[in-house]
PDB file of C-alpha atoms and ligand atoms in Angstrom:
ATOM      1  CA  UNK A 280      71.388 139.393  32.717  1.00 90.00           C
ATOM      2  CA  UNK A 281      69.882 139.668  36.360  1.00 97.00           C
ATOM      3  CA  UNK A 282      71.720 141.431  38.902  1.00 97.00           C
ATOM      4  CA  UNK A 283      72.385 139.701  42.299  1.00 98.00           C
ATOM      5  CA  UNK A 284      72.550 141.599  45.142  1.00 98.00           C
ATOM      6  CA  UNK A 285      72.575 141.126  48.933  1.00 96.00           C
ATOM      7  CA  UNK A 286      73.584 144.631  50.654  1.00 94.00           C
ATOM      8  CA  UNK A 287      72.142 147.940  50.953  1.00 94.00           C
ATOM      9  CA  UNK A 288      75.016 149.662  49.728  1.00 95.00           C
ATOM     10  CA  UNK A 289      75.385 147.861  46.215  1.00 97.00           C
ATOM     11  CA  UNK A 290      71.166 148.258  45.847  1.00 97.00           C
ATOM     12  CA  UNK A 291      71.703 151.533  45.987  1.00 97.00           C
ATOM     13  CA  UNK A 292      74.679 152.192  43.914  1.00 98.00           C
ATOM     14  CA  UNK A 293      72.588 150.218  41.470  1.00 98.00           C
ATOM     15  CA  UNK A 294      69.721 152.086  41.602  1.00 98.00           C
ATOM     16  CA  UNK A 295      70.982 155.735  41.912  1.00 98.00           C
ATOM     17  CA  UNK A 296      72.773 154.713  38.194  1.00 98.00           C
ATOM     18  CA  UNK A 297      68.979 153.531  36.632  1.00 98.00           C
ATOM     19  CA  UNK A 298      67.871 156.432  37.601  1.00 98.00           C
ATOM     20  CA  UNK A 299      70.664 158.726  36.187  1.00 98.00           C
ATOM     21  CA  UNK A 300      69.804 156.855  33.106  1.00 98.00           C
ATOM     22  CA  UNK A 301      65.799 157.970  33.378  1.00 98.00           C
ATOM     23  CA  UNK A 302      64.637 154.693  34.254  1.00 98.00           C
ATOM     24  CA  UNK A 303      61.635 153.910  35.554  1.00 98.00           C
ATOM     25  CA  UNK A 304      62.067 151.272  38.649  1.00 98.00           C
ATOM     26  CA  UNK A 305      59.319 148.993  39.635  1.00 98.00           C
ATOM     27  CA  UNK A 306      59.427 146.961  42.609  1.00 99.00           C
ATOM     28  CA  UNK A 307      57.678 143.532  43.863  1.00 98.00           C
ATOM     29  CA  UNK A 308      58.797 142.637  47.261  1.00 98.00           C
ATOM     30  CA  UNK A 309      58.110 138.853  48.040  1.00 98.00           C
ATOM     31  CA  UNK A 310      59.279 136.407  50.905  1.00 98.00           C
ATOM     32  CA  UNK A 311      60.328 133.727  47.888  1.00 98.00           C
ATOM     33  CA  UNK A 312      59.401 130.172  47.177  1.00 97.00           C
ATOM     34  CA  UNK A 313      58.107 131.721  43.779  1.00 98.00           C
ATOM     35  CA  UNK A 314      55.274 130.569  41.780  1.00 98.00           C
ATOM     36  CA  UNK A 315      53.100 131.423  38.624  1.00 97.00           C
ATOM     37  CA  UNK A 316      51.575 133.934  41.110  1.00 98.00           C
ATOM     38  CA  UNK A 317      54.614 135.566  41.617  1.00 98.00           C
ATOM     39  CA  UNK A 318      55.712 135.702  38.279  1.00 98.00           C
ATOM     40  CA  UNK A 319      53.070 137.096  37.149  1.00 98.00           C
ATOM     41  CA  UNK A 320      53.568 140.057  39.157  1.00 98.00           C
ATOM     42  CA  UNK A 321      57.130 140.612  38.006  1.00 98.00           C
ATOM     43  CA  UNK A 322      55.336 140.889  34.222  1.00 98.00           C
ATOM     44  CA  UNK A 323      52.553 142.844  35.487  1.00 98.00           C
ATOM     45  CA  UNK A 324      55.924 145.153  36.849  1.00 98.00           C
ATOM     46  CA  UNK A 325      57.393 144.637  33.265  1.00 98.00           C
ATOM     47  CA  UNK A 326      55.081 146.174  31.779  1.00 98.00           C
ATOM     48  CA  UNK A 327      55.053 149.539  33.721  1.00 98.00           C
ATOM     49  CA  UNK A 328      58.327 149.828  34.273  1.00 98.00           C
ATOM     50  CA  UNK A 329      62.144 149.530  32.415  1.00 98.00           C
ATOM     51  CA  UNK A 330      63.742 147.878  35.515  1.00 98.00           C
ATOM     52  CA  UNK A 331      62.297 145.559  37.971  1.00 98.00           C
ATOM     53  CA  UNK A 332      63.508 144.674  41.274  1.00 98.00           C
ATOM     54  CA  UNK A 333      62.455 141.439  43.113  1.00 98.00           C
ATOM     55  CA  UNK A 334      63.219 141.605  46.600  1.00 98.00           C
ATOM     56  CA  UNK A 335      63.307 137.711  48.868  1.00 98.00           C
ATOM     57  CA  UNK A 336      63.365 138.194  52.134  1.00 98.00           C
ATOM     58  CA  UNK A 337      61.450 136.370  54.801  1.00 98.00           C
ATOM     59  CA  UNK A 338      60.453 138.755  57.042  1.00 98.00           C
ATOM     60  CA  UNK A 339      61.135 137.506  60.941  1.00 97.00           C
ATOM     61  CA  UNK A 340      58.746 140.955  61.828  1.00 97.00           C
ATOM     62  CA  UNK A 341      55.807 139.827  60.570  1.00 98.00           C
ATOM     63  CA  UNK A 342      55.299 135.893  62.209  1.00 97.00           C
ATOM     64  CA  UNK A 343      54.553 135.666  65.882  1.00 96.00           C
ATOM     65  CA  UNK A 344      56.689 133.529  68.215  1.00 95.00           C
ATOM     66  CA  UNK A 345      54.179 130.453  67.576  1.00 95.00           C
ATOM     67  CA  UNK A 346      54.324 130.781  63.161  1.00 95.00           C
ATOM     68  CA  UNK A 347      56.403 129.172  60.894  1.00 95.00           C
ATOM     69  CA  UNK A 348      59.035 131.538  60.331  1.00 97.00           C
ATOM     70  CA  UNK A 349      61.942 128.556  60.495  1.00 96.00           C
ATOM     71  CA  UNK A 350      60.118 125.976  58.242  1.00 95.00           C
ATOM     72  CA  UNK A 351      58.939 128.535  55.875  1.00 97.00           C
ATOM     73  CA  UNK A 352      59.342 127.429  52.187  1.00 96.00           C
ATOM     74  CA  UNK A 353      62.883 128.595  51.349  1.00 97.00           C
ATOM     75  CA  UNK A 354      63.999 127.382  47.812  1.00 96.00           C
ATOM     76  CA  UNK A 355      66.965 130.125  46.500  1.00 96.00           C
ATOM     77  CA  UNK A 356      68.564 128.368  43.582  1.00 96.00           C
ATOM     78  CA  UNK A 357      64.751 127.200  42.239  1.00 97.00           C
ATOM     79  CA  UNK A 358      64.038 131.239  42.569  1.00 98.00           C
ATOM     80  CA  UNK A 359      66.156 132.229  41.012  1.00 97.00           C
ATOM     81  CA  UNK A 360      66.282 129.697  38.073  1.00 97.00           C
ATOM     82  CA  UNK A 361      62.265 130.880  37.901  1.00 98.00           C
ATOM     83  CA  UNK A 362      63.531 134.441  37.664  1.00 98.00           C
ATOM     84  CA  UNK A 363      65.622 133.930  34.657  1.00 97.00           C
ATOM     85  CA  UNK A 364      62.880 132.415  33.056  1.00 97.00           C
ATOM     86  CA  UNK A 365      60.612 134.417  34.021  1.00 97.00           C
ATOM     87  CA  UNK A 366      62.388 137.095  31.788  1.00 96.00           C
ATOM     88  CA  UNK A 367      60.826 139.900  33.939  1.00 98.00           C
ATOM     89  CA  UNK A 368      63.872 141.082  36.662  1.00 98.00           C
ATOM     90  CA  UNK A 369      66.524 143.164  36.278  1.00 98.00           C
ATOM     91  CA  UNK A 370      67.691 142.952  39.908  1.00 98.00           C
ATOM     92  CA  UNK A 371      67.079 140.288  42.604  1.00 98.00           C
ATOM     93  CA  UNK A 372      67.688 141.853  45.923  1.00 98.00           C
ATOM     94  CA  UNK A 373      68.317 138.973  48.648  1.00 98.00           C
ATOM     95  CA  UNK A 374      69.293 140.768  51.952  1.00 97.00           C
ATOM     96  CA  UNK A 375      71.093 138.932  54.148  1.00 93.00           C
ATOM     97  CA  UNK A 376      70.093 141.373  57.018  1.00 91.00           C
ATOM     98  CA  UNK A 377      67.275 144.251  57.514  1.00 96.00           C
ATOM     99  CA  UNK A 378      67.347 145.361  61.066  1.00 97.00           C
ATOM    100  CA  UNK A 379      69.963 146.491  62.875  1.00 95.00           C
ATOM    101  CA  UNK A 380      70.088 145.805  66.385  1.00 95.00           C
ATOM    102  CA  UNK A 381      68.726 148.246  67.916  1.00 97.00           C
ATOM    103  CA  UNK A 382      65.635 148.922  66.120  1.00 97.00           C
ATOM    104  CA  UNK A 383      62.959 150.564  67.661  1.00 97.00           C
ATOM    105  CA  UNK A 384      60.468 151.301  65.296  1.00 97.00           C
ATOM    106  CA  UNK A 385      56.723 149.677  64.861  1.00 96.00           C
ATOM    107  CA  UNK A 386      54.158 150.730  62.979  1.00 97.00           C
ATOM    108  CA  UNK A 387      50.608 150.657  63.850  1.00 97.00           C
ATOM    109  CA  UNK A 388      47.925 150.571  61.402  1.00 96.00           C
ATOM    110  CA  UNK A 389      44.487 151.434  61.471  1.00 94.00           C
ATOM    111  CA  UNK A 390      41.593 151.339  58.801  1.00 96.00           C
ATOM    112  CA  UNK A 391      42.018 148.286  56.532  1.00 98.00           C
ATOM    113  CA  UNK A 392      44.538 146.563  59.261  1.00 98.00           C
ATOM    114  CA  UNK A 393      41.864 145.988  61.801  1.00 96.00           C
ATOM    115  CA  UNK A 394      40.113 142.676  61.790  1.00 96.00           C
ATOM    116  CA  UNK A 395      40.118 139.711  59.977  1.00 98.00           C
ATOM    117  CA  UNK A 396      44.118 138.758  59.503  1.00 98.00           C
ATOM    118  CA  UNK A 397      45.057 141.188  62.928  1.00 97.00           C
ATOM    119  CA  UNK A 398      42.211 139.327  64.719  1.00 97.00           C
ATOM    120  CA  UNK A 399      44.226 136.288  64.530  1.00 95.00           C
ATOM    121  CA  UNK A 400      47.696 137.423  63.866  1.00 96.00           C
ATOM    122  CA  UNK A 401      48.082 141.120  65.614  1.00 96.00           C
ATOM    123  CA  UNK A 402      51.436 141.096  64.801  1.00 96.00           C
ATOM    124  CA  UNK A 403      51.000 140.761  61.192  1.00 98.00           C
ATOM    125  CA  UNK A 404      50.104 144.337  59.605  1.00 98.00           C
ATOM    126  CA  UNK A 405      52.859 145.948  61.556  1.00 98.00           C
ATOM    127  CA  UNK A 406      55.228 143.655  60.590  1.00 98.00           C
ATOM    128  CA  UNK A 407      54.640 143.853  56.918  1.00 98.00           C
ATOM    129  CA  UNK A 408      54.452 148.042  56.873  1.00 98.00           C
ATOM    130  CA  UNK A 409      57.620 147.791  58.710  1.00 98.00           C
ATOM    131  CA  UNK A 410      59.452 145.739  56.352  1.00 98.00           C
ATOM    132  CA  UNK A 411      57.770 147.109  53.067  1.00 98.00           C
ATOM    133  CA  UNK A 412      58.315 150.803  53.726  1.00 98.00           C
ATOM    134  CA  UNK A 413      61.868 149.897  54.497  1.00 98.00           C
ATOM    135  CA  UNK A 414      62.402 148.456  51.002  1.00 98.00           C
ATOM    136  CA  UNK A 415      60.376 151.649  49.719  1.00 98.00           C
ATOM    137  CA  UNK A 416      62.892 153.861  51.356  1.00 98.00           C
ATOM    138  CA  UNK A 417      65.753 151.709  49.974  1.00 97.00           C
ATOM    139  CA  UNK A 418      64.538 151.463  46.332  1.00 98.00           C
ATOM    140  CA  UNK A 419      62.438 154.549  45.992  1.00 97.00           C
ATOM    141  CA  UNK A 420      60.525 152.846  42.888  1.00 98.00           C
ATOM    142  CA  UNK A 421      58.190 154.358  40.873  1.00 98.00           C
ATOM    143  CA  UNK A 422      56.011 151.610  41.423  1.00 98.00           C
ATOM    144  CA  UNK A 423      55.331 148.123  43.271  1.00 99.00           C
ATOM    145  CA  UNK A 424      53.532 145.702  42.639  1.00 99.00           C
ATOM    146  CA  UNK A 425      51.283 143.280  45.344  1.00 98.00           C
ATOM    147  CA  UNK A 426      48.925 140.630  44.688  1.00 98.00           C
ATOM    148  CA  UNK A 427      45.158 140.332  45.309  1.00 98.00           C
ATOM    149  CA  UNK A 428      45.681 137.216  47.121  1.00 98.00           C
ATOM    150  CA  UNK A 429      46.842 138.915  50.331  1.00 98.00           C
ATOM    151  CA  UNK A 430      43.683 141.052  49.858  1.00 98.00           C
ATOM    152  CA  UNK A 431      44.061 143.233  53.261  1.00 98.00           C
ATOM    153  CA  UNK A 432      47.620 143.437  53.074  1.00 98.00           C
ATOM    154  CA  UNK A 433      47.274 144.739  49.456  1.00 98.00           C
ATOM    155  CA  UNK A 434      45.100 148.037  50.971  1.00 98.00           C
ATOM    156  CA  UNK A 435      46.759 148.392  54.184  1.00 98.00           C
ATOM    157  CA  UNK A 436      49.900 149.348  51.929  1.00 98.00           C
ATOM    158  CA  UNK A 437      47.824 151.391  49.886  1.00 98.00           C
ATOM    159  CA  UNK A 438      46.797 153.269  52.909  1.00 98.00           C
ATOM    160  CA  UNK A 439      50.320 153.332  54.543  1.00 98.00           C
ATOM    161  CA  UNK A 440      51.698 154.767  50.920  1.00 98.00           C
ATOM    162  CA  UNK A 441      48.281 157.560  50.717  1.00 98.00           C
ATOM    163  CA  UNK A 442      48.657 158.519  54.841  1.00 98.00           C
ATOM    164  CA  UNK A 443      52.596 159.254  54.687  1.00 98.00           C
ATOM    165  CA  UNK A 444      52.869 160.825  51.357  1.00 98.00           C
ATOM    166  CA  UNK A 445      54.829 157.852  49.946  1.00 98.00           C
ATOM    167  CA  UNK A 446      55.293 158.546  46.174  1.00 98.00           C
ATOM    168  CA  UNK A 447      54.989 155.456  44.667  1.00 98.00           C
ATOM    169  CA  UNK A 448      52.556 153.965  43.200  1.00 98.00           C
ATOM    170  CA  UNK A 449      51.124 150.767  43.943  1.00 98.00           C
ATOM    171  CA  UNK A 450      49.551 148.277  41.482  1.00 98.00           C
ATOM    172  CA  UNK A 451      47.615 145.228  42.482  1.00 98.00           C
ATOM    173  CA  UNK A 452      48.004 141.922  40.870  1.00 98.00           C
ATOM    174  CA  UNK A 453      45.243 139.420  40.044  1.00 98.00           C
ATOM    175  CA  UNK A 454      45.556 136.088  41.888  1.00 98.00           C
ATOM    176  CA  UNK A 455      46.464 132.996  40.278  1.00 98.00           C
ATOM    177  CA  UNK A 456      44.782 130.159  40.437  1.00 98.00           C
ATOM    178  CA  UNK A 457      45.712 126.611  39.682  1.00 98.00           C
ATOM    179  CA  UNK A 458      43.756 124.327  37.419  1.00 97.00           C
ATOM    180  CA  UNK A 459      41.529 123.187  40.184  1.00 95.00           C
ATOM    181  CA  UNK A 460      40.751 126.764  41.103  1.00 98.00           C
ATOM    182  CA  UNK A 461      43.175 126.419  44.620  1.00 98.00           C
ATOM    183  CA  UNK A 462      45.030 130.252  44.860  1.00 98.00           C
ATOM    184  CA  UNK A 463      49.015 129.860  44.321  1.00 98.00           C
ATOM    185  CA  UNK A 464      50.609 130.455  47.602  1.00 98.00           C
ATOM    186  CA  UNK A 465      53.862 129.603  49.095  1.00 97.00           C
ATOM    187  CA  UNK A 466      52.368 127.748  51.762  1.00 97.00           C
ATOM    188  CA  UNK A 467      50.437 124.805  49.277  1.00 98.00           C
ATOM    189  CA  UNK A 468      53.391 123.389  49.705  1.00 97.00           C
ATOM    190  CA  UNK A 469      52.920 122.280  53.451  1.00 97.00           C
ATOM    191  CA  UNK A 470      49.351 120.171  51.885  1.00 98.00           C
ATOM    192  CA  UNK A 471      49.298 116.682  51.368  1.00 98.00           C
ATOM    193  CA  UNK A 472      48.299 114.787  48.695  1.00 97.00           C
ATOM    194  CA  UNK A 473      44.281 114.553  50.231  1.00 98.00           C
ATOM    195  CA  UNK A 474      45.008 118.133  52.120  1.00 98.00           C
ATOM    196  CA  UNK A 475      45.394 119.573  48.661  1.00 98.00           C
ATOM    197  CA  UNK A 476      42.557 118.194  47.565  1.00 98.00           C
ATOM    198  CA  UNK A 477      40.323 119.436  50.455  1.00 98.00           C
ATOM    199  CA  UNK A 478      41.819 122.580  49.815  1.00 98.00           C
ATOM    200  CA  UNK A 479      40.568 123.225  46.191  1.00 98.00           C
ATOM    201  CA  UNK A 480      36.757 123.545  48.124  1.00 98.00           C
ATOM    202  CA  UNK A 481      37.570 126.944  48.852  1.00 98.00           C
ATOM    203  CA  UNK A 482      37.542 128.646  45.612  1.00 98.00           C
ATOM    204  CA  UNK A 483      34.403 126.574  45.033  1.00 98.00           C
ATOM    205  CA  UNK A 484      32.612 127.577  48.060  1.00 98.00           C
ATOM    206  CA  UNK A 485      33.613 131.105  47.231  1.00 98.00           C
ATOM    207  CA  UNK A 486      32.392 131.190  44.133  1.00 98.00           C
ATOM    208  CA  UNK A 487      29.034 129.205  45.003  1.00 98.00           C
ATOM    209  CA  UNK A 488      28.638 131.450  47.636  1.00 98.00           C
ATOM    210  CA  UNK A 489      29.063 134.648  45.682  1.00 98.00           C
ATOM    211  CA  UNK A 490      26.562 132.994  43.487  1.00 98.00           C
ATOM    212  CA  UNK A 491      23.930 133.263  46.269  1.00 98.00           C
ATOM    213  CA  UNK A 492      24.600 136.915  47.405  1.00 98.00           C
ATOM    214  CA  UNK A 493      24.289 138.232  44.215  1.00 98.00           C
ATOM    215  CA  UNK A 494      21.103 136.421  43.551  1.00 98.00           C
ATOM    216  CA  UNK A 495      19.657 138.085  46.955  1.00 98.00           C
ATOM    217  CA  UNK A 496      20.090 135.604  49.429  1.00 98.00           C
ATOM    218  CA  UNK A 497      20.801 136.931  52.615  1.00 98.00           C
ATOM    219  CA  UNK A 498      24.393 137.687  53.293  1.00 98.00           C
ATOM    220  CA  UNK A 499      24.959 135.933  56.704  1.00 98.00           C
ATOM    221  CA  UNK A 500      22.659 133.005  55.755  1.00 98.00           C
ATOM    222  CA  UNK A 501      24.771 132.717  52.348  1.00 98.00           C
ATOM    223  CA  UNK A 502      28.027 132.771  54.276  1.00 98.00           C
ATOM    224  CA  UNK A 503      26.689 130.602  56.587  1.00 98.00           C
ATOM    225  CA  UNK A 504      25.708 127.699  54.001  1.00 98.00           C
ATOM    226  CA  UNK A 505      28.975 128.121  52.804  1.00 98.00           C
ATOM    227  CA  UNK A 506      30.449 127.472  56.192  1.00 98.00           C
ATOM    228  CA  UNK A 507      28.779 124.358  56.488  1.00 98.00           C
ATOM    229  CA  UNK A 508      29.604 123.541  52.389  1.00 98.00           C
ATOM    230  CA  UNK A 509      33.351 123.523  54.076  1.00 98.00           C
ATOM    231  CA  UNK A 510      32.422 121.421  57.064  1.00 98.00           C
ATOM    232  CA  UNK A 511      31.249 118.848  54.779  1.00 98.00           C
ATOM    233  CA  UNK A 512      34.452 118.539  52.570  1.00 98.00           C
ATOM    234  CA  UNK A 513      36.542 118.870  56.109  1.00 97.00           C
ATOM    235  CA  UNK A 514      37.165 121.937  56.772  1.00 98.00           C
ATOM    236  CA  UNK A 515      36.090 123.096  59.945  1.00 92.00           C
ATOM    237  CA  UNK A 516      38.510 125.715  61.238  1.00 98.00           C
ATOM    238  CA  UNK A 517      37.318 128.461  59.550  1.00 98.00           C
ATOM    239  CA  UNK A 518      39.095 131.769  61.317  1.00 98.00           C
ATOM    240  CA  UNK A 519      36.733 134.155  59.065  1.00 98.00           C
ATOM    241  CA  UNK A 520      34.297 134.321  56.077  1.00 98.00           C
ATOM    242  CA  UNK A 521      33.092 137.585  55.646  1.00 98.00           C
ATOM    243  CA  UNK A 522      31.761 140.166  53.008  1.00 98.00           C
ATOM    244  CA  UNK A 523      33.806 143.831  53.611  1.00 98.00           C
ATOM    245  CA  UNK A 524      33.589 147.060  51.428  1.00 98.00           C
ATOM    246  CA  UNK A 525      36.600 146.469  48.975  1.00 98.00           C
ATOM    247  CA  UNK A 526      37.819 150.000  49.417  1.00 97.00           C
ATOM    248  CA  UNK A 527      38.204 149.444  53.451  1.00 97.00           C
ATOM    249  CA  UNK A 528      37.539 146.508  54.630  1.00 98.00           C
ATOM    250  CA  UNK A 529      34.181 147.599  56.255  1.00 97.00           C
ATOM    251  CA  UNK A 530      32.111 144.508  57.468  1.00 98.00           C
ATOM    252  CA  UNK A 531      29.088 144.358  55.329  1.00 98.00           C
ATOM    253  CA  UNK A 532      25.641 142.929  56.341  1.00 97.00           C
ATOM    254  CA  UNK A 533      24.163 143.423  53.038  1.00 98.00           C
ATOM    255  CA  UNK A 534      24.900 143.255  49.813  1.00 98.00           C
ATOM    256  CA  UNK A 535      24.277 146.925  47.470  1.00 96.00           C
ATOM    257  CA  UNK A 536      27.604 147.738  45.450  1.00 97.00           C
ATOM    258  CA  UNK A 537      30.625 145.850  44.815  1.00 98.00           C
ATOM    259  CA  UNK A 538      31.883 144.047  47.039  1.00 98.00           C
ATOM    260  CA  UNK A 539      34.807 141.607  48.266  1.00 98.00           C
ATOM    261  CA  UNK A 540      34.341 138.141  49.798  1.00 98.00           C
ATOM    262  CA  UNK A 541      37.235 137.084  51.800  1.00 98.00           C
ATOM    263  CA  UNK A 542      38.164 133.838  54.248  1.00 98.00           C
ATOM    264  CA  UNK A 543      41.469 132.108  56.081  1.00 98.00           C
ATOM    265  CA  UNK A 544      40.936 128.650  57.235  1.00 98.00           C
ATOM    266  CA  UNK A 545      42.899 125.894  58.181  1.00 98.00           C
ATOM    267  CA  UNK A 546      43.480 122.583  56.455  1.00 98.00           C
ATOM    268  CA  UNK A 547      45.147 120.208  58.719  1.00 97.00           C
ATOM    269  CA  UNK A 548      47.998 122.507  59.701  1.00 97.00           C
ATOM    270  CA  UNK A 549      48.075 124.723  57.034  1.00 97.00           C
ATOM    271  CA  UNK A 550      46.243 128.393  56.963  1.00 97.00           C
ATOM    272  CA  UNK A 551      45.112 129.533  53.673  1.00 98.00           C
ATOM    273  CA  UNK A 552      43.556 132.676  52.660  1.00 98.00           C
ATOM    274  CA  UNK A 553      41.510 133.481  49.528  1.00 98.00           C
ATOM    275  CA  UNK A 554      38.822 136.141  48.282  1.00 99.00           C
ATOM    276  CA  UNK A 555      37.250 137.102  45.688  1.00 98.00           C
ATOM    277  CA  UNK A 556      35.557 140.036  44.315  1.00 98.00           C
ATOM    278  CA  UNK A 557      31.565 140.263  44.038  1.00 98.00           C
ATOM    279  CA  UNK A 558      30.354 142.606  41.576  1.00 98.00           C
ATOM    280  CA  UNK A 559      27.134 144.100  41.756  1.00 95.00           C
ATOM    281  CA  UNK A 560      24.661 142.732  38.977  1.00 85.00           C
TER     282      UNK A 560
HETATM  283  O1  LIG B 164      53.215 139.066  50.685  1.00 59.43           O
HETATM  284  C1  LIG B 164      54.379 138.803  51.037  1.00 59.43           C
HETATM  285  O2  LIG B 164      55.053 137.935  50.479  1.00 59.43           O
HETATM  286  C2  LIG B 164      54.980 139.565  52.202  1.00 59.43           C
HETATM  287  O3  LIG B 164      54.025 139.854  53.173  1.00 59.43           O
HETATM  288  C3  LIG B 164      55.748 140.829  51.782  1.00 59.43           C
HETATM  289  C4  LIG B 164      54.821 141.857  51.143  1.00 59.43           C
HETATM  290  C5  LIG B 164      56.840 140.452  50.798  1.00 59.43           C
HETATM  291  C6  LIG B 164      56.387 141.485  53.000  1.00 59.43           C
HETATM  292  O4  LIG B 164      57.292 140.636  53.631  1.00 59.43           O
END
């Protein structure tokens, strides 16, 4: 039987009796409008873990003035009918409130947070260490999980949890693709019919593109080909396509070790991100 809770107090009442108990408490934090991705990070908590907690909360801290914050995917009674199926959550916590008033507090990120997603959302990072420690020092987990898709976001919490001494620990998630190859993400639901269609070029160009680096092409003439790959199937808002060290994000001009391919580009109105990794051969 899941547990439904919406205040701080009851969480915690709840927790503080798991871990009289010796449980071990693992933690995925998401903003809802669940799919396959998602659940597949509950299991991936399932399997680490006795009890898992699956927070939904969409997090007014981490859009800007001019995001989507209002007409962002909100579906509660189809979340939670996928976490009972999902057989993988203990505990759904659904705030109905996270900040008080008067809060004061930002935090400010270096390392991984600079460039690429703060270059066109410089709100973004703080928001989501804001929100995410808060739900660390709520829960206290053992562990939480976060998906690769949201590559950056993935290691900036790594680096917030390794820079304050945060003892948790954090495990990463693959991303999950559909059929066609386009990465599960709330926002595929704001696609049309020929938008989705469009969109299923990016996994493609990613891979094709990965394809080239690793066969020695030259990095920016590889990314650039892929750029205009995209152009051709209609994509021409491309905020970033860039090769970075997958340990910190560093911008990479060639290609030596492992390494981590990663883009956000719009189709129609919709941004999307995806990356993928590119081992060496
Ligand atoms: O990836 C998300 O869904 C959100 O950024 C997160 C981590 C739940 C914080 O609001």
């Amino acid at each position: 039987m899941i547990k439904y809770l919406n205040n701080h107090s009851d969480l915690q009442a709840q927790v503080s009796s798991w871990r009289l108990k010796g449980y071990r408490i693992g933690l995925v934090p998401t903003m809802g409008s669940l799919h396959d991705g998602h659940i597949s990070l509950f299991k991936l908590a399932r399997k680490h873990c006795d009890k898992v907690i699956v927070t939904i909360y969409v997090n007014p801290k981490q859009f800007s003035e001019s995001e989507d914050f209002d007409s962002y995917p909100r579906h509660k009674e189809s979340d939670l009918e996928k976490l009972v199926q999902s057989n993988a959550c203990d505990l759904v916590f659904r705030p109905t409130e996270m900040y008080n008033q008067t809060h004061a507090t930002r935090i400010v990120s270096n390392g991984a947070a600079l460039s690429l997603e703060a270059d066109s959302r410089p709100h973004f990072f703080s928001g989501v260490s804001i929100i995410v420690l808060k739900l660390f020092n709520q829960i206290q987990p053992d562990i939480a999980v976060f998906g690769e898709k949201d590559y950056q976001q993935l290691l900036v919490i790594k680096e917030l949890v390794r820079d304050l001494d945060i003892p948790i620990h954090v495990l990463a998630g693959k991303t999950w693709r559909d059929k066609d190859g386009l990465a599960m993400s709330s926002r595929n639901s704001y696609l049309s019919k020929s938008e989705r269609q469009t969109a299923t070029n990016i996994y493609r160009v990613l891979q094709l593109t990965r394809g080239k680096i690793q066969q020695g092409m030259n990095v920016s003439k590889a990314i650039q080909d892929g750029i205009k790959e995209l152009e051709s199937a209609g994509i021409s808002q491309i905020d970033y396509f860039s090769l970075r060290d997958p340990e910190n994000l560093k911008h990479l001009i060639h290609f030596q070790k492992e390494a981590r391919l990663l883009i956000a580009l719009y189709v129609g109105t919709t941004r999307l991100l995806d990356n993928i990794a590119v081992p060496a051969i």
